[in-house]
XYZ file of C-alpha atoms in Angstrom:
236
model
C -103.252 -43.691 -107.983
C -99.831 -42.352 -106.471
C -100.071 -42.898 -102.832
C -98.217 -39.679 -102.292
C -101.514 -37.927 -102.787
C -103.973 -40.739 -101.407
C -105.304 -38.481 -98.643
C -106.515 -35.749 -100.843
C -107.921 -37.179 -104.133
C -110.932 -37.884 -101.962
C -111.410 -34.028 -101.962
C -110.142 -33.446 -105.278
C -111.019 -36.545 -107.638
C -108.169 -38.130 -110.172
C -109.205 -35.348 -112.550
C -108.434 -32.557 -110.185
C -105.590 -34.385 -109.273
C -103.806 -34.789 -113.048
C -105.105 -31.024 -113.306
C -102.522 -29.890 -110.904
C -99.496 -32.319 -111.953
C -100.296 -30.702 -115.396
C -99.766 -26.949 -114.435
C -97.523 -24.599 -113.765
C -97.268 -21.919 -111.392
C -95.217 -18.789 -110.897
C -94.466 -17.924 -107.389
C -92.835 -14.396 -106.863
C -91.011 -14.321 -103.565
C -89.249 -17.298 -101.754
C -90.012 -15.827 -98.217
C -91.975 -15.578 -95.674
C -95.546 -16.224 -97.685
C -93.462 -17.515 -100.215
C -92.117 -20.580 -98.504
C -95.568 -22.187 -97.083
C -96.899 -21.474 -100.253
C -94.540 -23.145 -102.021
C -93.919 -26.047 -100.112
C -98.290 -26.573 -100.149
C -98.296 -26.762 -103.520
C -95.309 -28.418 -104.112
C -96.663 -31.098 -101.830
C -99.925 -31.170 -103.407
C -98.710 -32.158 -106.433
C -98.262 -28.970 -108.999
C -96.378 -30.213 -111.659
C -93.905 -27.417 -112.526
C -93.078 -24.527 -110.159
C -91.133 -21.334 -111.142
C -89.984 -19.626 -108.035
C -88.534 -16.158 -108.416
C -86.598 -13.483 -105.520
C -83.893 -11.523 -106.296
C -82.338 -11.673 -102.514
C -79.952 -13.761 -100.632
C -81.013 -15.812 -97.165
C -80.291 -13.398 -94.023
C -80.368 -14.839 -90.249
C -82.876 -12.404 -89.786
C -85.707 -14.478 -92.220
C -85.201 -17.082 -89.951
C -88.465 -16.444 -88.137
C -90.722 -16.745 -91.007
C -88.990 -18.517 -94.160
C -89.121 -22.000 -93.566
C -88.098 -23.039 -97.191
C -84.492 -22.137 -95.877
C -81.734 -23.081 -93.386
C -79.228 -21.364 -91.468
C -76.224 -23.079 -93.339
C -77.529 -21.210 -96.317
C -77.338 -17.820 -95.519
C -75.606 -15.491 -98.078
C -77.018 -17.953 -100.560
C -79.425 -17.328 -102.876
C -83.451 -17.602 -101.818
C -84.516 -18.635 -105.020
C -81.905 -21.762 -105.475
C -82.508 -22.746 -101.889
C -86.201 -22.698 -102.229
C -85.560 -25.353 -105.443
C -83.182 -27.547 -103.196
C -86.201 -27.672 -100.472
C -89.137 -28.319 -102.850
C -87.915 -30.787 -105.025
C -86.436 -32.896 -101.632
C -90.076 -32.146 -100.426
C -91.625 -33.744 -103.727
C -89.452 -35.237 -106.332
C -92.200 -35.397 -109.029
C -92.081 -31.501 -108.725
C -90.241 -29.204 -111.509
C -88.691 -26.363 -110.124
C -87.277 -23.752 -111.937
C -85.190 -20.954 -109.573
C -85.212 -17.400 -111.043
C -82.983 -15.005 -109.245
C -83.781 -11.559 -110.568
C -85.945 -8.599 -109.921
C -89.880 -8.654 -110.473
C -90.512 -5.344 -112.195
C -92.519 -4.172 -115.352
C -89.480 -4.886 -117.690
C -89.298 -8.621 -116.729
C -92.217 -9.925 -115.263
C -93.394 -11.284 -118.295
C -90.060 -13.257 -119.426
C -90.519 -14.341 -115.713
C -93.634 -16.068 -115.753
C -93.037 -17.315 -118.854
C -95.531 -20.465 -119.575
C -97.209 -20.506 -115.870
C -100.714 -20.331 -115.694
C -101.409 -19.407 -112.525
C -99.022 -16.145 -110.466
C -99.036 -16.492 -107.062
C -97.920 -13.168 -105.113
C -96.056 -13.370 -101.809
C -94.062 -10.182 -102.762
C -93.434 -7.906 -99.720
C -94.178 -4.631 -101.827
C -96.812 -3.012 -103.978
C -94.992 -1.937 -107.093
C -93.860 -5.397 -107.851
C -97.450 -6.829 -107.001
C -98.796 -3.898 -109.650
C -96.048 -5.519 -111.943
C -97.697 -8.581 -111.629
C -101.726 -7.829 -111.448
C -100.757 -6.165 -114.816
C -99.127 -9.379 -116.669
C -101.802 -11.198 -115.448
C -103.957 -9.461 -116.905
C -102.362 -9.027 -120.440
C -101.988 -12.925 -120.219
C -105.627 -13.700 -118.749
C -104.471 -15.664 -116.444
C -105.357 -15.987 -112.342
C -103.177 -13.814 -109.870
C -103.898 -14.963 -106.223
C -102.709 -12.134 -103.478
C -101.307 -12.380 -100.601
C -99.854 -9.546 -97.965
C -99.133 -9.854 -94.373
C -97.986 -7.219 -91.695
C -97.296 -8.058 -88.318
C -100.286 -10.580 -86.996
C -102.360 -9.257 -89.800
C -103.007 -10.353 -93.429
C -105.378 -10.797 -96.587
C -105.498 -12.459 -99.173
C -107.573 -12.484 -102.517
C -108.078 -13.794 -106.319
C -107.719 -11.935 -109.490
C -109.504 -13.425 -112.532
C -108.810 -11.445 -115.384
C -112.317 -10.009 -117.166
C -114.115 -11.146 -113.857
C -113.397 -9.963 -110.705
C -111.789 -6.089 -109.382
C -108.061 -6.887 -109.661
C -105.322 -5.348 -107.421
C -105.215 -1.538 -108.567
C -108.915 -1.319 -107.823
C -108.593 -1.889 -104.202
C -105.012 -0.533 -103.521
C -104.662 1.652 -105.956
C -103.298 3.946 -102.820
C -101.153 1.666 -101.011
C -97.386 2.359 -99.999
C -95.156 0.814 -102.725
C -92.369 0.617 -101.276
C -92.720 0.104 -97.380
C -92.012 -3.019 -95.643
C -93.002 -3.564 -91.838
C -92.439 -6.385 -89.122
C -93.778 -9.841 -89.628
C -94.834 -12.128 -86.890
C -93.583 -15.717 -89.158
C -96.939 -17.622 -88.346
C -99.115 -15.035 -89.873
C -97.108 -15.170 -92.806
C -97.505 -18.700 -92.445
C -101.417 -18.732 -92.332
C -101.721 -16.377 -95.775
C -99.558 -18.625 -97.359
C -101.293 -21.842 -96.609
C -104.475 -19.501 -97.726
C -102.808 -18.777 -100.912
C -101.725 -22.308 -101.833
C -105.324 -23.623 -101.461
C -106.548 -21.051 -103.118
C -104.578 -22.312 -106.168
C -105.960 -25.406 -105.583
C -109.645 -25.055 -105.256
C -109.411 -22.836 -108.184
C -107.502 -25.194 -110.818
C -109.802 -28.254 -109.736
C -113.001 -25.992 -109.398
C -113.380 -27.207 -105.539
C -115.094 -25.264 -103.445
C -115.703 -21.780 -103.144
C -112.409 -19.643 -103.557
C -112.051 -15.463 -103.063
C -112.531 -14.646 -106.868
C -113.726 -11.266 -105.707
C -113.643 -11.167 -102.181
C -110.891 -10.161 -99.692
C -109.797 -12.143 -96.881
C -108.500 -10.310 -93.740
C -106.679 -11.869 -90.686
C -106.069 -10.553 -87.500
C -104.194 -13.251 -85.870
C -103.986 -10.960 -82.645
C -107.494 -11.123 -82.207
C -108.140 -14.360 -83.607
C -110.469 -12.971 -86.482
C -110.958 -13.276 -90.290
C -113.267 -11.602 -92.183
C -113.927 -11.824 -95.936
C -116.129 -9.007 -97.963
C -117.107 -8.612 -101.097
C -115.123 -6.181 -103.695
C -116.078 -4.431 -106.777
C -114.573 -3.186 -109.499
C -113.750 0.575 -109.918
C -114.897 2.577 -112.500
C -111.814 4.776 -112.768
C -109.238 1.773 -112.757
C -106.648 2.616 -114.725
C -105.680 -1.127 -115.419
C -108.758 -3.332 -115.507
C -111.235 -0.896 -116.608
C -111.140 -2.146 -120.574
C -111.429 -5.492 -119.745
């Protein structure tokens, strides 16, 4: 057994364990749910990570993206995020992508992941990505966070609503403040997630939606359905 992951094969057996040095996971966004997301499953052991944002490190993500440093700014997110991971966990592939998430390349993005992880800060690339993953059948796990608040939830394709059925009205293109330990506790939420759903551990939110309220120290978690006028999922 590599003693690197000693204190959590308990929870996850040797099994679960070579499960997650075997996959690969797309991460879209290298900030603020990004990084803790990253560096979880980096740490726990996911064999091959591609890690994709299009920006360059401002002093003003400082608050919330810990995958980068000050002496980086002007640099690219995505690179920097591959410098921190793979000094986090050497045993850990990572792949930096520095282009745009939208419906023209989200598929050449993902390329052979099996699992999508969103930490994008806007709707139209999260629709970009609830729709690959369902063309490829593979899991998307969501994440958003605004100010002290947050949610979080898992797509399975063919089994559970996926993202147009519950936002099919949200704001595509807003973005609004960000307290960084919010961002922080979707993140973490999103990595184990990933987790408990590639070693079948627990229960996970395959069709149910996690919301935090870090202000008033509450989290709730209710049970969604698919919509019958979807205009994404509704064939499947």
């Amino acid at each position: 057994m590599n003693e690197r992951y000693i204190r959590q094969v308990p929870l996850l057996g040797e099994t679960g364990q070579k499960i997650l040095n075997d996959t690969t996971v797309f991460i879209a966004g290298a900030g603020g749910l990004g990084s803790p997301a990253s560096m979880y499953l980096a740490a726990a052991g996911i064999g091959s990570i591609r890690i994709c944002d299009l920006d360059v490190i401002e002093l003003s993500n400082m608050n919330r993206q810990i995958l980068h440093t000050e002496d980086r700014i002007g640099t690219s997110k995505a690179e920097s995020a591959k410098k921190t991971l793979e000094s986090l966990n050497p045993d850990c592939s990572v792949t930096a992508l520095s282009e745009k998430i939208d419906e023209t390349s989200v598929l050449r993005l993902i390329g052979d992941a099996e699992v999508i992880v969103d930490c994008m800060d806007n709707f139209s690339a999260r629709f970009a990505l609830n729709k690959a993953a369902l063309d490829l059948g593979i899991p998307l796990m969501h994440g958003a966070v605004s100010g002290f608040t947050g949610q979080a939830t898992l797509v399975v394709p063919g089994k559970t609503p996926c993202l147009s059925c519950m936002f099919q009205n949200a704001n595509t293109t807003t973005k609004t403040p960000v307290i960084g330990a919010a961002a922080g506790v979707i993140g973490s939420i999103e990595a184990a997630e990933v987790i408990k759903h590639l070693t079948g551990t627990g229960s996970t939110l395959a069709g149910r939606l996690l919301l935090y309220d870090g202000a008033q120290n509450s989290m709730e978690v209710f049970t969604v359905k698919k919509s019958p006028r979807c205009p994404v999922c509704t064939t499947l």
